[in-house]
Amino acid sequence: MSKRKAPSDDNCNSDLCDLLTELANYERNITKNIYKANAYRKAASTLGHLSHRVKSGDEAKELPGIGEKIAKKIDEFLTTGKLQKLENINKDENNIAINLLTRVSGIGPAKAKELVDSGIKTLEELYLHENLLTHHQKLGLKYFADFEKKIPRVEMEELEQIIRETILKYDDKYIISLCGSYRRAKSESGDIDVLITHPSFTSSDKELKKDTKLLNNVVDRLREIGFIKDTISLGPMKFMGVCRHPKDESRPFRRLDIRLCPCDQYYCAVLYFTGSDLFNQNMRAYALEKKFTLNEYSLRRLTSEGVSGEPEPVDSEEAIFRILGLDYKKPEERDL
Ligand code: 8DG
Ligand code: CA
Ligand code: CA
């Protein structure tokens, strides 16, 4: 997941969103209080979707996901132009270093803290101690500057075309979706989330699963045309790596994930990887209320003992909403 994102493209509360996002990052990276981190993220998302400027904490408190404590912080920021809590957090050079290091792809809060505890606080120092890093983290460092750059929608469209043409030329039975923020119609994206399936591949093919070359062959083709530039990891079901437009070396390198899934699980996967993750959380919680369990693989009914049954047959995203008794939401309406 990318670690910083603007809640909306034209956001009249962007300073407040940045503030809340910084607090969320502090709770996630430093105190490891995921509950609080989520609360700040939700508040930031709410403010990011408002079409007007918030004028006070009291006004903010009326909005979904904003309670007393966050409202007070909003008030302090609106009246004084800063937040003392954040000023104090940002005085601590270890906090600053942990936040910096977690921006390297592959470095999480625990690894960042470990590095900072051993005295590594800058990217330059990290380069000097590359031996402490995994293959993924080394690539994260190598491409640090490029991975921080957002991908404009026009470029996403070009990259989609390259991916589609290359895969379908190899085998036109593949089914391909670009998910994530791109599918939610955002004007820019952090990375490229590709989901593929093939009619020959279903979840009953248990043995086939680890031997399937359906993903490997696709990755080979994309490498051959000079699109895939580096590999972070490659298994039978998931590729993580680096790509760039094959005909334009002036472009930044981009993070690319490709997942293969069985065709009977395709729409649950498309729903999941379209997100947003806050939307997924809400939808999953709603499913549980309706005695269903929903994840990236399947939608299953729960018995009164809470045991999940067989997967519901799902042949579209619409079917998932329908089975749960929900109105269909288009991808661009899922941008919580
Ligand atoms: P971005 O890349 O433009 O920053 O946004 P994104 O496309 O929405 O986010 P992403 O990090 O690439 O994740 C893609 C989708 O995967 C996301 O929209 C919803 C789903 N997803 C979750 N939880 C998680 C998670 O913990 N990690 C990842 N990688 N994906 C997740 O719902
Ligand atoms: Ca993405
Ligand atoms: Ca992603």
Short mmCIF file of C-alpha atoms and ligand atoms in Angstrom, two decimals:
data_model
loop_
_atom_site.label_atom_id
_atom_site.label_comp_id
_atom_site.label_asym_id
_atom_site.label_seq_id
_atom_site.Cartn_x
_atom_site.Cartn_y
_atom_site.Cartn_z
CA MET A 1 0.00 0.00 0.00
CA SER A 2 1.19 3.46 -0.66
CA LYS A 3 1.72 5.35 2.54
CA ARG A 4 0.59 8.83 1.67
CA LYS A 5 -2.34 9.72 -0.43
CA ALA A 6 -4.40 12.76 -1.11
CA PRO A 7 -8.01 12.01 -0.22
CA SER A 8 -9.35 13.82 -3.23
CA ASP A 9 -8.17 15.65 -6.29
CA ASP A 10 -9.59 19.08 -5.46
CA ASN A 11 -9.66 19.21 -1.72
CA CYS A 12 -10.47 22.40 0.13
CA ASN A 13 -9.43 20.81 3.45
CA SER A 14 -6.10 19.49 2.24
CA ASP A 15 -4.09 21.09 5.08
CA LEU A 16 -6.32 19.37 7.65
CA CYS A 17 -6.07 16.10 5.71
CA ASP A 18 -2.27 16.35 5.71
CA LEU A 19 -2.32 16.99 9.45
CA LEU A 20 -4.55 13.97 10.15
CA THR A 21 -2.52 11.81 7.77
CA GLU A 22 0.66 12.76 9.63
CA LEU A 23 -1.02 11.78 12.89
CA ALA A 24 -2.16 8.50 11.30
CA ASN A 25 1.40 7.78 10.16
CA TYR A 26 2.69 8.54 13.65
CA GLU A 27 0.25 6.06 15.20
CA ARG A 28 1.00 3.41 12.58
CA ASN A 29 4.77 3.78 12.48
CA ILE A 30 5.76 4.88 15.96
CA THR A 31 3.15 3.90 18.56
CA LYS A 32 1.87 0.98 16.39
CA ASN A 33 -1.68 1.82 17.42
CA ILE A 34 -3.49 0.70 14.28
CA TYR A 35 -6.86 1.53 15.83
CA LYS A 36 -5.91 5.18 16.27
CA ALA A 37 -4.17 5.25 12.89
CA ASN A 38 -7.39 4.07 11.24
CA ALA A 39 -9.45 6.66 13.11
CA TYR A 40 -7.21 9.46 11.79
CA ARG A 41 -7.30 8.02 8.27
CA LYS A 42 -11.09 7.85 8.31
CA ALA A 43 -11.32 11.42 9.56
CA ALA A 44 -8.91 12.55 6.83
CA SER A 45 -10.98 10.72 4.23
CA THR A 46 -14.19 12.36 5.46
CA LEU A 47 -12.69 15.85 5.29
CA GLY A 48 -11.12 15.09 1.91
CA HIS A 49 -14.53 14.39 0.42
CA LEU A 50 -16.23 17.51 1.74
CA SER A 51 -17.05 20.08 -0.89
CA HIS A 52 -16.62 22.99 1.53
CA ARG A 53 -14.01 24.23 3.96
CA VAL A 54 -14.49 23.13 7.58
CA LYS A 55 -14.63 26.18 9.85
CA SER A 56 -14.43 24.70 13.35
CA GLY A 57 -14.00 21.55 15.42
CA ASP A 58 -17.65 21.73 16.44
CA GLU A 59 -18.69 21.65 12.81
CA ALA A 60 -16.28 18.76 12.09
CA LYS A 61 -17.65 16.77 15.03
CA GLU A 62 -20.98 16.42 13.24
CA LEU A 63 -19.29 14.54 10.40
CA PRO A 64 -18.99 10.73 10.26
CA GLY A 65 -15.79 9.39 11.79
CA ILE A 66 -14.86 12.59 13.65
CA GLY A 67 -15.15 12.46 17.43
CA GLU A 68 -14.42 14.81 20.31
CA LYS A 69 -10.64 14.36 20.35
CA ILE A 70 -10.08 14.83 16.63
CA ALA A 71 -12.46 17.81 16.65
CA LYS A 72 -10.30 19.46 19.34
CA LYS A 73 -7.19 18.98 17.22
CA ILE A 74 -8.94 20.49 14.23
CA ASP A 75 -9.90 23.49 16.38
CA GLU A 76 -6.36 23.96 17.63
CA PHE A 77 -5.02 23.86 14.09
CA LEU A 78 -7.66 26.25 12.73
CA THR A 79 -7.09 28.79 15.51
CA THR A 80 -3.30 28.59 15.98
CA GLY A 81 -2.15 27.32 12.55
CA LYS A 82 -0.34 24.37 14.13
CA LEU A 83 -0.78 21.36 16.36
CA GLN A 84 1.44 21.19 19.43
CA LYS A 85 1.26 17.38 19.54
CA LEU A 86 2.65 17.19 16.00
CA GLU A 87 5.28 19.86 16.72
CA ASN A 88 6.51 17.70 19.59
CA ILE A 89 6.46 14.51 17.52
CA ASN A 90 8.44 16.21 14.77
CA LYS A 91 11.07 17.45 17.24
CA ASP A 92 12.17 13.87 17.75
CA GLU A 93 14.73 12.97 15.10
CA ASN A 94 14.10 9.26 15.60
CA ASN A 95 10.44 9.73 14.72
CA ILE A 96 11.41 11.66 11.62
CA ALA A 97 13.87 8.94 10.62
CA ILE A 98 11.34 6.12 11.14
CA ASN A 99 8.80 7.98 9.02
CA LEU A 100 11.40 8.46 6.29
CA LEU A 101 12.58 4.86 6.24
CA THR A 102 9.02 3.44 6.09
CA ARG A 103 8.65 5.30 2.79
CA VAL A 104 11.11 2.81 1.28
CA SER A 105 9.10 0.05 -0.42
CA GLY A 106 9.47 -3.12 1.68
CA ILE A 107 10.46 -1.39 4.92
CA GLY A 108 7.74 -1.54 7.56
CA PRO A 109 7.62 0.18 10.96
CA ALA A 110 9.42 -2.66 12.78
CA LYS A 111 12.34 -2.77 10.35
CA ALA A 112 12.53 1.03 10.32
CA LYS A 113 12.77 1.14 14.10
CA GLU A 114 15.44 -1.57 14.08
CA LEU A 115 17.48 0.45 11.57
CA VAL A 116 17.07 3.70 13.50
CA ASP A 117 18.02 1.96 16.75
CA SER A 118 21.23 0.86 15.06
CA GLY A 119 21.95 4.45 14.06
CA ILE A 120 20.76 4.47 10.45
CA LYS A 121 18.63 7.57 9.96
CA THR A 122 19.08 8.74 6.39
CA LEU A 123 18.86 7.21 2.93
CA GLU A 124 22.60 7.83 2.49
CA GLU A 125 23.34 5.77 5.60
CA LEU A 126 20.94 3.13 4.35
CA TYR A 127 22.90 2.88 1.07
CA LEU A 128 26.06 2.28 3.11
CA HIS A 129 24.37 -0.59 4.99
CA GLU A 130 22.54 -2.25 2.12
CA ASN A 131 23.67 -5.61 3.48
CA LEU A 132 21.01 -5.21 6.19
CA LEU A 133 18.25 -5.08 3.57
CA THR A 134 16.17 -7.74 1.82
CA HIS A 135 16.05 -7.89 -1.97
CA HIS A 136 12.71 -6.02 -1.90
CA GLN A 137 14.06 -3.30 0.39
CA LYS A 138 17.18 -2.86 -1.77
CA LEU A 139 14.97 -2.27 -4.81
CA GLY A 140 12.79 0.07 -2.73
CA LEU A 141 15.89 2.11 -1.98
CA LYS A 142 17.19 1.99 -5.56
CA TYR A 143 13.89 3.33 -6.91
CA PHE A 144 12.99 5.49 -3.90
CA ALA A 145 12.57 8.77 -5.76
CA ASP A 146 10.64 7.27 -8.66
CA PHE A 147 8.28 5.23 -6.47
CA GLU A 148 7.28 8.41 -4.62
CA LYS A 149 6.05 9.92 -7.88
CA LYS A 150 2.39 9.51 -8.69
CA ILE A 151 1.43 8.03 -12.05
CA PRO A 152 -0.76 10.37 -14.11
CA ARG A 153 -3.91 8.80 -15.52
CA VAL A 154 -2.79 9.26 -19.15
CA GLU A 155 0.30 7.22 -18.40
CA MET A 156 -1.80 4.57 -16.61
CA GLU A 157 -3.88 4.30 -19.79
CA GLU A 158 -0.76 3.80 -21.91
CA LEU A 159 0.63 1.20 -19.54
CA GLU A 160 -2.72 -0.60 -19.50
CA GLN A 161 -2.66 -0.81 -23.28
CA ILE A 162 0.86 -2.24 -23.31
CA ILE A 163 -0.07 -4.84 -20.69
CA ARG A 164 -3.30 -5.85 -22.45
CA GLU A 165 -1.80 -6.05 -25.94
CA THR A 166 1.20 -8.05 -24.81
CA ILE A 167 -0.80 -10.59 -22.81
CA LEU A 168 -3.62 -11.00 -25.34
CA LYS A 169 -1.17 -11.39 -28.22
CA TYR A 170 0.34 -14.29 -26.32
CA ASP A 171 -3.06 -15.85 -25.45
CA ASP A 172 -6.30 -14.04 -26.13
CA LYS A 173 -8.22 -16.04 -23.51
CA TYR A 174 -6.69 -14.20 -20.58
CA ILE A 175 -9.04 -11.89 -18.70
CA ILE A 176 -7.29 -8.76 -17.40
CA SER A 177 -8.33 -5.98 -15.02
CA LEU A 178 -6.34 -3.01 -13.82
CA CYS A 179 -7.68 -2.44 -10.32
CA GLY A 180 -6.74 -0.09 -7.46
CA SER A 181 -7.15 3.66 -7.63
CA TYR A 182 -7.01 3.57 -11.47
CA ARG A 183 -10.20 1.55 -11.63
CA ARG A 184 -11.75 3.98 -9.15
CA ALA A 185 -11.19 6.62 -11.84
CA LYS A 186 -8.59 8.60 -9.87
CA SER A 187 -6.59 11.15 -11.82
CA GLU A 188 -3.32 9.65 -10.55
CA SER A 189 -2.19 6.38 -9.02
CA GLY A 190 0.56 5.18 -6.71
CA ASP A 191 1.22 1.93 -8.52
CA ILE A 192 -0.24 -0.54 -11.05
CA ASP A 193 -2.43 -3.34 -9.71
CA VAL A 194 -3.09 -5.95 -12.38
CA LEU A 195 -5.38 -8.92 -11.90
CA ILE A 196 -5.45 -11.74 -14.44
CA THR A 197 -7.31 -15.00 -14.83
CA HIS A 198 -7.75 -17.66 -17.48
CA PRO A 199 -10.81 -19.83 -18.21
CA SER A 200 -8.64 -22.96 -17.98
CA PHE A 201 -7.82 -22.24 -14.34
CA THR A 202 -10.29 -22.77 -11.50
CA SER A 203 -9.93 -23.11 -7.73
CA SER A 204 -10.61 -26.86 -7.91
CA ASP A 205 -7.29 -27.26 -9.74
CA LYS A 206 -5.47 -27.59 -6.42
CA GLU A 207 -2.47 -29.37 -7.92
CA LEU A 208 -2.35 -27.08 -10.92
CA LYS A 209 -2.04 -24.12 -8.58
CA LYS A 210 1.63 -24.31 -7.70
CA ASP A 211 2.64 -25.63 -11.12
CA THR A 212 0.70 -23.20 -13.25
CA LYS A 213 2.77 -21.19 -15.67
CA LEU A 214 -0.09 -18.82 -16.44
CA LEU A 215 1.53 -15.97 -14.52
CA ASN A 216 5.16 -16.85 -15.24
CA ASN A 217 4.57 -16.85 -18.99
CA VAL A 218 2.90 -13.46 -18.84
CA VAL A 219 5.80 -12.05 -16.84
CA ASP A 220 8.26 -13.50 -19.39
CA ARG A 221 6.44 -11.77 -22.27
CA LEU A 222 6.35 -8.44 -20.42
CA ARG A 223 10.05 -8.79 -19.70
CA GLU A 224 10.86 -9.62 -23.32
CA ILE A 225 9.28 -6.43 -24.59
CA GLY A 226 11.32 -4.42 -22.08
CA PHE A 227 8.36 -3.44 -19.91
CA ILE A 228 9.23 -5.30 -16.71
CA LYS A 229 12.59 -3.99 -15.52
CA ASP A 230 13.12 -5.65 -12.13
CA THR A 231 11.54 -8.40 -10.05
CA ILE A 232 10.89 -8.02 -6.34
CA SER A 233 9.27 -11.44 -6.05
CA LEU A 234 7.64 -14.00 -8.33
CA GLY A 235 5.55 -16.98 -7.28
CA PRO A 236 2.93 -18.96 -9.21
CA MET A 237 0.15 -16.56 -8.16
CA LYS A 238 1.82 -13.21 -7.54
CA PHE A 239 4.42 -11.03 -9.22
CA MET A 240 5.79 -7.91 -7.57
CA GLY A 241 8.20 -5.77 -9.51
CA VAL A 242 9.19 -2.71 -11.43
CA CYS A 243 8.17 -1.54 -14.89
CA ARG A 244 8.60 1.39 -17.27
CA HIS A 245 7.24 2.42 -20.63
CA PRO A 246 9.42 0.37 -23.04
CA LYS A 247 9.79 3.21 -25.53
CA ASP A 248 10.39 6.15 -23.21
CA GLU A 249 13.43 6.08 -20.95
CA SER A 250 12.65 9.53 -19.60
CA ARG A 251 9.73 8.12 -17.60
CA PRO A 252 10.03 7.16 -13.94
CA PHE A 253 10.16 3.50 -12.97
CA ARG A 254 6.82 2.30 -11.57
CA ARG A 255 5.75 -0.33 -9.06
CA LEU A 256 3.82 -3.14 -10.74
CA ASP A 257 1.91 -5.99 -9.08
CA ILE A 258 0.32 -8.78 -11.11
CA ARG A 259 -1.87 -11.36 -9.44
CA LEU A 260 -3.25 -14.50 -11.00
CA CYS A 261 -6.45 -15.88 -9.57
CA PRO A 262 -8.74 -18.82 -10.42
CA CYS A 263 -11.59 -17.69 -12.66
CA ASP A 264 -14.30 -18.65 -10.16
CA GLN A 265 -12.67 -16.27 -7.64
CA TYR A 266 -12.03 -13.49 -10.13
CA TYR A 267 -14.81 -11.08 -9.16
CA CYS A 268 -14.19 -11.29 -5.43
CA ALA A 269 -10.56 -10.47 -6.24
CA VAL A 270 -11.51 -7.60 -8.57
CA LEU A 271 -13.74 -6.15 -5.86
CA TYR A 272 -11.04 -6.48 -3.22
CA PHE A 273 -8.21 -5.05 -5.30
CA THR A 274 -10.32 -2.17 -6.53
CA GLY A 275 -10.73 -0.95 -2.97
CA SER A 276 -10.50 1.53 -1.52
CA ASP A 277 -9.31 -0.29 1.57
CA LEU A 278 -11.72 1.75 3.72
CA PHE A 279 -14.53 0.75 1.36
CA ASN A 280 -13.46 -2.90 1.69
CA GLN A 281 -13.48 -2.64 5.49
CA ASN A 282 -17.01 -1.25 5.44
CA MET A 283 -18.27 -3.83 2.97
CA ARG A 284 -16.74 -6.69 4.92
CA ALA A 285 -18.28 -5.43 8.17
CA TYR A 286 -21.64 -5.12 6.43
CA ALA A 287 -21.33 -8.68 5.10
CA LEU A 288 -20.70 -9.96 8.62
CA GLU A 289 -23.87 -8.25 9.87
CA LYS A 290 -25.71 -10.12 7.12
CA LYS A 291 -24.04 -13.38 8.24
CA PHE A 292 -21.66 -13.60 5.30
CA THR A 293 -17.90 -13.61 5.15
CA LEU A 294 -16.27 -11.73 2.29
CA ASN A 295 -12.60 -11.72 1.32
CA GLU A 296 -10.44 -11.51 -1.80
CA TYR A 297 -11.28 -15.15 -2.67
CA SER A 298 -14.95 -15.70 -1.97
CA LEU A 299 -18.28 -14.74 -0.48
CA ARG A 300 -19.61 -17.39 1.91
CA ARG A 301 -22.64 -17.71 4.11
CA LEU A 302 -21.98 -18.13 7.84
CA THR A 303 -23.91 -20.66 9.93
CA SER A 304 -25.33 -19.66 13.33
CA GLU A 305 -22.14 -21.16 14.84
CA GLY A 306 -20.10 -18.83 12.64
CA VAL A 307 -18.77 -21.57 10.38
CA SER A 308 -18.43 -20.51 6.75
CA GLY A 309 -20.15 -22.56 4.06
CA GLU A 310 -19.27 -23.14 0.42
CA PRO A 311 -18.49 -20.09 -1.76
CA GLU A 312 -21.55 -18.45 -3.33
CA PRO A 313 -21.37 -18.63 -7.12
CA VAL A 314 -20.22 -15.16 -8.22
CA ASP A 315 -20.05 -14.27 -11.91
CA SER A 316 -19.77 -10.49 -11.60
CA GLU A 317 -19.11 -7.76 -9.04
CA GLU A 318 -22.81 -6.90 -9.23
CA ALA A 319 -23.63 -10.41 -7.98
CA ILE A 320 -21.68 -9.79 -4.77
CA PHE A 321 -23.65 -6.62 -4.01
CA ARG A 322 -26.91 -8.36 -4.96
CA ILE A 323 -26.33 -11.39 -2.69
CA LEU A 324 -25.60 -9.01 0.20
CA GLY A 325 -28.74 -7.00 -0.55
CA LEU A 326 -26.77 -3.86 -1.43
CA ASP A 327 -27.21 -1.41 -4.27
CA TYR A 328 -24.36 -1.74 -6.76
CA LYS A 329 -21.62 0.82 -6.36
CA LYS A 330 -19.55 1.73 -9.38
CA PRO A 331 -15.77 1.70 -8.82
CA GLU A 332 -15.62 5.50 -8.82
CA GLU A 333 -18.17 5.52 -5.98
CA ARG A 334 -15.93 3.33 -3.82
CA ASP A 335 -13.31 5.95 -3.21
CA LEU A 336 -13.81 6.33 0.56
P1 8DG B 1 -2.71 4.01 -4.83
O1 8DG B 1 -1.99 2.80 -5.31
O2 8DG B 1 -3.07 4.96 -5.92
O3 8DG B 1 -2.00 4.69 -3.74
O4 8DG B 1 -4.11 3.54 -4.17
P2 8DG B 1 -4.80 2.11 -4.22
O5 8DG B 1 -4.65 1.50 -5.56
O6 8DG B 1 -6.18 2.27 -3.70
O7 8DG B 1 -4.04 1.30 -3.10
P3 8DG B 1 -3.09 0.01 -3.14
O8 8DG B 1 -2.24 0.10 -1.93
O9 8DG B 1 -2.38 -0.14 -4.44
O10 8DG B 1 -4.06 -1.22 -2.92
C1 8DG B 1 -4.92 -1.67 -3.95
C2 8DG B 1 -6.18 -2.21 -3.34
O11 8DG B 1 -5.95 -3.37 -2.57
C3 8DG B 1 -6.82 -1.24 -2.37
O12 8DG B 1 -7.52 -0.24 -3.04
C4 8DG B 1 -7.68 -2.16 -1.58
C5 8DG B 1 -6.90 -3.47 -1.52
N1 8DG B 1 -6.27 -3.61 -0.19
C6 8DG B 1 -6.97 -3.63 1.00
N2 8DG B 1 -6.11 -3.79 2.04
C7 8DG B 1 -4.86 -3.85 1.51
C8 8DG B 1 -3.58 -3.98 2.10
O13 8DG B 1 -3.43 -4.08 3.32
N3 8DG B 1 -2.51 -3.99 1.26
C9 8DG B 1 -2.68 -3.88 -0.10
N4 8DG B 1 -1.60 -3.89 -0.88
N5 8DG B 1 -3.89 -3.75 -0.66
C10 8DG B 1 -4.97 -3.72 0.11
O14 8DG B 1 -8.19 -3.54 1.09
CA CA B 2 -2.65 0.98 -6.46
CA CA B 3 -0.73 -1.90 -5.04
#
